[in-house]
Amino acid sequence: MPVRAITPDYTGEIKDKLENFHGNQLVFAGWDGHLMFPAPFAWPLPPAMPFVALRDQVMAGSFGIHPEWAEINWDRAQWLLDGQPFVPDLQKGLAEQGIGHKSLLRLQTPELKGFMGAGV
Amino acid sequence: MSKVYLILQDNDISRYIVEAVEADNPQVTINYQPALIRLEAEGRMVVNRDTVEEKLGRQWDVQELHLNLITLGGNVDEDDERLELSWAI
Amino acid sequence: MAAKKLNLKDKYKLLTRDLDWEFSYEDRKKAFPYEDFEGIKINDWSKWEDPFRLTMDAYWKYQAEKEKKLYAIFDASSQHNGHLNVSDPRYINAIKLFLTGISPLEYQAYQGFAHVGRQFGGVGARVACQMQSIDELRHVQTQVHAMSQYNKYFDGFHDWTHMHDRVWYLSVPKSFFDDARTSGPFEFLVAISFSFEYVLTNLVFVPFMSGAAHNGDMATVTFGFSAQSDEARHMTLGLEVIKFLLEQDEGNVAIVQKWIDKWFWRGCRLLSIVGMMMDYMLPNKVMSWKEAWEVYFEEAGGALFKDLARYGIRMPQYADIVEKEKEHVSHQAWWTFYTYGHAAGFHTWIPTDAELDWLSEKYPDTFDKYYRPRWELAKKLESEGKRIYNNALPQLCNTCQIPMLFTEMSEPGQIAYRVSEYKGDKYHFCSDGCQHIFEEEPEKYVQSWLPAHQIYMGNCGGPDVPDILRDYYHFNLGADNLDMKGSPDEQRWNEWKKQG
């Protein structure tokens, strides 16, 4: 039962549909093992934005305050896109490589253990 | 048996209610925390009107308990003579 | 001849049951149109019992006495500069959060009980809901009166109803009650009277209020205990509701269990804020959130669910997760507010070294391992002039609307991620509990008004975060928000104490 309602066949208005974001799509990103950031971040981004801009401008603009951000070796960094291993193409647009509306990216840098080695 | 509990504001009327509960419920334990008094007993606790009246030295309606009550735990049964808290198991 | 005084049971009968009437020319079903659609079956409303047997005359008498006591204390507190007697000006921030996050829920409860008090076919239930509705209105009024004293001296109290409707973290309590009030009348009672009032509100109104007393806040402890004395009646009502529904029809058991599971989980998520208030915002400590949880949920709630087992009711789903989370949630929540301190309507701060030691002592299995290093980093960055303020909005859980700050209890250093697909869109959740609630009623939760998303849709003004905070939220920037250190609140306090 999709809802318990008085009205038969009641449906709700989808508040967060793509069309409501004026040409942008929502993208979420977290950095595993770095809980200085209490939760992943959310941004509205153009679907055609190249991945490199997401990584080096958008993400760096928010995660960059962490002392370890500058130490990331991007050749060894791993990504999960919506729970699946993902190898980004830096030059291709987000949507073109499957990063859709409300997709979640998780950055993993296993050799960086966080502040005091505590995953912070 | 699970514990029932009664928590009262730590004030002058409650002092006598606590004395009454102690008198009628020998197994009760009493714990003082900032601004409150916590009374706890295994399975059952009763606040009797007669005993509270005797301790207070005046008439007391069982429903007056609400003026000093903070919270309680257990099945409640109240009538003109007493308020009882209990768990079946 | 003097009229004989009625005993309590007879009086209750006359002043509730005998106020009802039969429907001779109207269709009863049309008079109570919301009674059936949730699937609950009531065979005999006359079996409804109010264990306190409270009638309107006694209700007014005792409530009036409670009010007289309460307002005498408010007067005394304001006449004697009660605001100067609190332990530490940081404490006041807990009260700001109370006014903007919790007091409006009292108002929502007032509206909710007024509504369901009209909708039940049984007169006993209607009378009980009517009294509770009036209680809740009293609670919001007394809370506003108590806190108006602080509004004269501290920032952040000036526009609490507006903030409740708009501010990102206040969508957590707001959406909780919106969810309950848009449910059917029986779900509302199970949600609020039972799951919330019986199982969880003690945690707000007992240990936290004891903490208010311990921090010299006479007005708050007094309204808190005065409110909770009504809550004791509501709790008892909540327990009676459950027993009544379970005794009426065997088919009700599974429906009620589902609601208990849902609302226990939603309540636990909501109480993360209270956990943080207890552990981080009370400078003088009474007990830790974990200890409070053990006394008021594990022990008291454990006894309750043992008692309900005879009806076929079991402990709420995910109670095992919650038992582990008591070691974590307060720390995760305060860290979130600290790092988003520019976007909060109250001040945040790094705990003092003595407070960090207290947390280590109270949380020996988790604090030093997972949380103290965050504060060490915060101290280091602050000393370098780089106090942490996150500049992007957090991802939110689609059900509880809390930032995705909760971690896996099997791996407490890892954020918990859950996702569901519905009609081609993704929905993200902080936990199995929140995901499960969505999947039961997706058509309801696709409508979640998620503040971060609303901001990005351009529905909250802007374009920049300071514009939103100032114009859409009505924060006084630089006064209401940011760190306690260097705040106008702190400066004024130091001036008063110098004069003192």
PDB file of C-alpha atoms in Angstrom, chain C residues 305-418:
ATOM      1  CA  PHE C 305       6.689  -3.987  26.651  1.00  0.00           C
ATOM      2  CA  LYS C 306       6.944  -6.981  28.965  1.00  0.00           C
ATOM      3  CA  ASP C 307       3.486  -6.032  30.220  1.00  0.00           C
ATOM      4  CA  LEU C 308       2.129  -5.677  26.673  1.00  0.00           C
ATOM      5  CA  ALA C 309       3.473  -9.064  25.584  1.00  0.00           C
ATOM      6  CA  ARG C 310       0.217 -10.664  26.766  1.00  0.00           C
ATOM      7  CA  TYR C 311      -1.554  -8.866  23.894  1.00  0.00           C
ATOM      8  CA  GLY C 312       0.959 -10.111  21.329  1.00  0.00           C
ATOM      9  CA  ILE C 313       2.921  -6.840  21.210  1.00  0.00           C
ATOM     10  CA  ARG C 314       6.720  -7.073  21.077  1.00  0.00           C
ATOM     11  CA  MET C 315       9.525  -4.559  21.568  1.00  0.00           C
ATOM     12  CA  PRO C 316       9.655  -1.953  18.777  1.00  0.00           C
ATOM     13  CA  GLN C 317      11.595  -2.952  15.689  1.00  0.00           C
ATOM     14  CA  TYR C 318      15.196  -1.671  15.676  1.00  0.00           C
ATOM     15  CA  ALA C 319      15.268  -1.288  19.482  1.00  0.00           C
ATOM     16  CA  ASP C 320      18.525  -3.289  19.248  1.00  0.00           C
ATOM     17  CA  ILE C 321      20.059  -0.618  16.972  1.00  0.00           C
ATOM     18  CA  VAL C 322      18.899   2.142  19.264  1.00  0.00           C
ATOM     19  CA  GLU C 323      20.507   0.411  22.223  1.00  0.00           C
ATOM     20  CA  LYS C 324      23.867   0.725  20.460  1.00  0.00           C
ATOM     21  CA  GLU C 325      23.212   4.228  19.185  1.00  0.00           C
ATOM     22  CA  LYS C 326      22.879   5.618  22.719  1.00  0.00           C
ATOM     23  CA  GLU C 327      26.702   5.604  22.775  1.00  0.00           C
ATOM     24  CA  HIS C 328      26.931   7.770  19.645  1.00  0.00           C
ATOM     25  CA  VAL C 329      24.026  10.014  18.691  1.00  0.00           C
ATOM     26  CA  SER C 330      24.562  12.923  21.078  1.00  0.00           C
ATOM     27  CA  HIS C 331      28.186  13.274  19.915  1.00  0.00           C
ATOM     28  CA  GLN C 332      27.284  13.018  16.232  1.00  0.00           C
ATOM     29  CA  ALA C 333      24.500  15.579  16.580  1.00  0.00           C
ATOM     30  CA  TRP C 334      26.550  18.194  18.464  1.00  0.00           C
ATOM     31  CA  TRP C 335      29.430  17.819  16.036  1.00  0.00           C
ATOM     32  CA  THR C 336      27.007  18.508  13.194  1.00  0.00           C
ATOM     33  CA  PHE C 337      25.712  21.672  14.844  1.00  0.00           C
ATOM     34  CA  TYR C 338      29.239  22.767  15.737  1.00  0.00           C
ATOM     35  CA  THR C 339      30.434  22.446  12.161  1.00  0.00           C
ATOM     36  CA  TYR C 340      27.281  24.164  10.866  1.00  0.00           C
ATOM     37  CA  GLY C 341      27.382  26.756  13.666  1.00  0.00           C
ATOM     38  CA  HIS C 342      27.061  29.650  11.229  1.00  0.00           C
ATOM     39  CA  ALA C 343      23.681  28.279  10.112  1.00  0.00           C
ATOM     40  CA  ALA C 344      22.264  27.625  13.609  1.00  0.00           C
ATOM     41  CA  GLY C 345      20.016  30.037  15.479  1.00  0.00           C
ATOM     42  CA  PHE C 346      21.959  29.484  18.696  1.00  0.00           C
ATOM     43  CA  HIS C 347      25.599  29.351  19.687  1.00  0.00           C
ATOM     44  CA  THR C 348      27.843  26.310  19.527  1.00  0.00           C
ATOM     45  CA  TRP C 349      31.227  25.684  21.108  1.00  0.00           C
ATOM     46  CA  ILE C 350      34.027  23.229  21.744  1.00  0.00           C
ATOM     47  CA  PRO C 351      33.463  21.486  25.092  1.00  0.00           C
ATOM     48  CA  THR C 352      35.923  22.488  27.815  1.00  0.00           C
ATOM     49  CA  ASP C 353      38.681  20.023  28.715  1.00  0.00           C
ATOM     50  CA  ALA C 354      36.803  19.110  31.898  1.00  0.00           C
ATOM     51  CA  GLU C 355      33.674  18.446  29.818  1.00  0.00           C
ATOM     52  CA  LEU C 356      35.625  16.295  27.362  1.00  0.00           C
ATOM     53  CA  ASP C 357      36.909  14.276  30.329  1.00  0.00           C
ATOM     54  CA  TRP C 358      33.372  13.869  31.650  1.00  0.00           C
ATOM     55  CA  LEU C 359      32.284  12.558  28.232  1.00  0.00           C
ATOM     56  CA  SER C 360      35.214  10.098  28.191  1.00  0.00           C
ATOM     57  CA  GLU C 361      34.189   8.862  31.608  1.00  0.00           C
ATOM     58  CA  LYS C 362      30.498   8.509  30.672  1.00  0.00           C
ATOM     59  CA  TYR C 363      31.190   6.926  27.266  1.00  0.00           C
ATOM     60  CA  PRO C 364      34.292   4.802  27.890  1.00  0.00           C
ATOM     61  CA  ASP C 365      33.676   2.564  24.869  1.00  0.00           C
ATOM     62  CA  THR C 366      33.149   5.233  22.249  1.00  0.00           C
ATOM     63  CA  PHE C 367      34.136   8.787  23.147  1.00  0.00           C
ATOM     64  CA  ASP C 368      37.924   8.616  23.054  1.00  0.00           C
ATOM     65  CA  LYS C 369      37.926   6.329  20.052  1.00  0.00           C
ATOM     66  CA  TYR C 370      35.492   8.127  17.777  1.00  0.00           C
ATOM     67  CA  TYR C 371      34.663  11.573  19.091  1.00  0.00           C
ATOM     68  CA  ARG C 372      37.489  13.137  21.105  1.00  0.00           C
ATOM     69  CA  PRO C 373      39.724  13.278  18.005  1.00  0.00           C
ATOM     70  CA  ARG C 374      37.104  15.468  16.290  1.00  0.00           C
ATOM     71  CA  TRP C 375      37.361  17.961  19.157  1.00  0.00           C
ATOM     72  CA  GLU C 376      41.140  17.830  19.100  1.00  0.00           C
ATOM     73  CA  LEU C 377      40.979  18.756  15.425  1.00  0.00           C
ATOM     74  CA  ALA C 378      38.465  21.519  16.148  1.00  0.00           C
ATOM     75  CA  LYS C 379      40.765  22.925  18.849  1.00  0.00           C
ATOM     76  CA  LYS C 380      43.760  22.815  16.519  1.00  0.00           C
ATOM     77  CA  LEU C 381      41.962  24.561  13.678  1.00  0.00           C
ATOM     78  CA  GLU C 382      40.425  27.132  16.014  1.00  0.00           C
ATOM     79  CA  SER C 383      43.843  27.969  17.421  1.00  0.00           C
ATOM     80  CA  GLU C 384      45.047  28.537  13.856  1.00  0.00           C
ATOM     81  CA  GLY C 385      42.158  30.947  13.286  1.00  0.00           C
ATOM     82  CA  LYS C 386      40.348  28.402  11.093  1.00  0.00           C
ATOM     83  CA  ARG C 387      37.254  27.574  13.177  1.00  0.00           C
ATOM     84  CA  ILE C 388      35.366  24.874  11.218  1.00  0.00           C
ATOM     85  CA  TYR C 389      32.286  26.038   9.313  1.00  0.00           C
ATOM     86  CA  ASN C 390      31.093  23.737   6.521  1.00  0.00           C
ATOM     87  CA  ASN C 391      30.215  25.768   3.449  1.00  0.00           C
ATOM     88  CA  ALA C 392      27.990  23.263   1.623  1.00  0.00           C
ATOM     89  CA  LEU C 393      24.579  22.022   2.734  1.00  0.00           C
ATOM     90  CA  PRO C 394      24.405  18.500   4.125  1.00  0.00           C
ATOM     91  CA  GLN C 395      22.613  15.602   2.484  1.00  0.00           C
ATOM     92  CA  LEU C 396      19.407  14.870   4.430  1.00  0.00           C
ATOM     93  CA  CYS C 397      17.510  11.696   5.215  1.00  0.00           C
ATOM     94  CA  ASN C 398      14.244  11.702   3.279  1.00  0.00           C
ATOM     95  CA  THR C 399      12.238  10.468   6.283  1.00  0.00           C
ATOM     96  CA  CYS C 400      13.585  12.042   9.487  1.00  0.00           C
ATOM     97  CA  GLN C 401      15.094  15.015   7.581  1.00  0.00           C
ATOM     98  CA  ILE C 402      18.217  14.913   9.769  1.00  0.00           C
ATOM     99  CA  PRO C 403      21.550  15.309   7.958  1.00  0.00           C
ATOM    100  CA  MET C 404      22.988  11.893   7.120  1.00  0.00           C
ATOM    101  CA  LEU C 405      25.129  11.926  10.252  1.00  0.00           C
ATOM    102  CA  PHE C 406      24.349   8.514  11.723  1.00  0.00           C
ATOM    103  CA  THR C 407      26.846   5.713  11.361  1.00  0.00           C
ATOM    104  CA  GLU C 408      26.635   1.940  11.037  1.00  0.00           C
ATOM    105  CA  MET C 409      26.441   0.375  14.475  1.00  0.00           C
ATOM    106  CA  SER C 410      28.516  -2.530  13.168  1.00  0.00           C
ATOM    107  CA  GLU C 411      31.137   0.009  12.013  1.00  0.00           C
ATOM    108  CA  PRO C 412      30.688   3.297  13.893  1.00  0.00           C
ATOM    109  CA  GLY C 413      33.233   5.180  11.760  1.00  0.00           C
ATOM    110  CA  GLN C 414      31.172   4.677   8.601  1.00  0.00           C
ATOM    111  CA  ILE C 415      28.178   6.849   7.654  1.00  0.00           C
ATOM    112  CA  ALA C 416      25.085   4.679   7.146  1.00  0.00           C
ATOM    113  CA  TYR C 417      23.734   5.003   3.600  1.00  0.00           C
ATOM    114  CA  ARG C 418      20.428   3.544   2.455  1.00  0.00           C
TER     115      ARG C 418
END
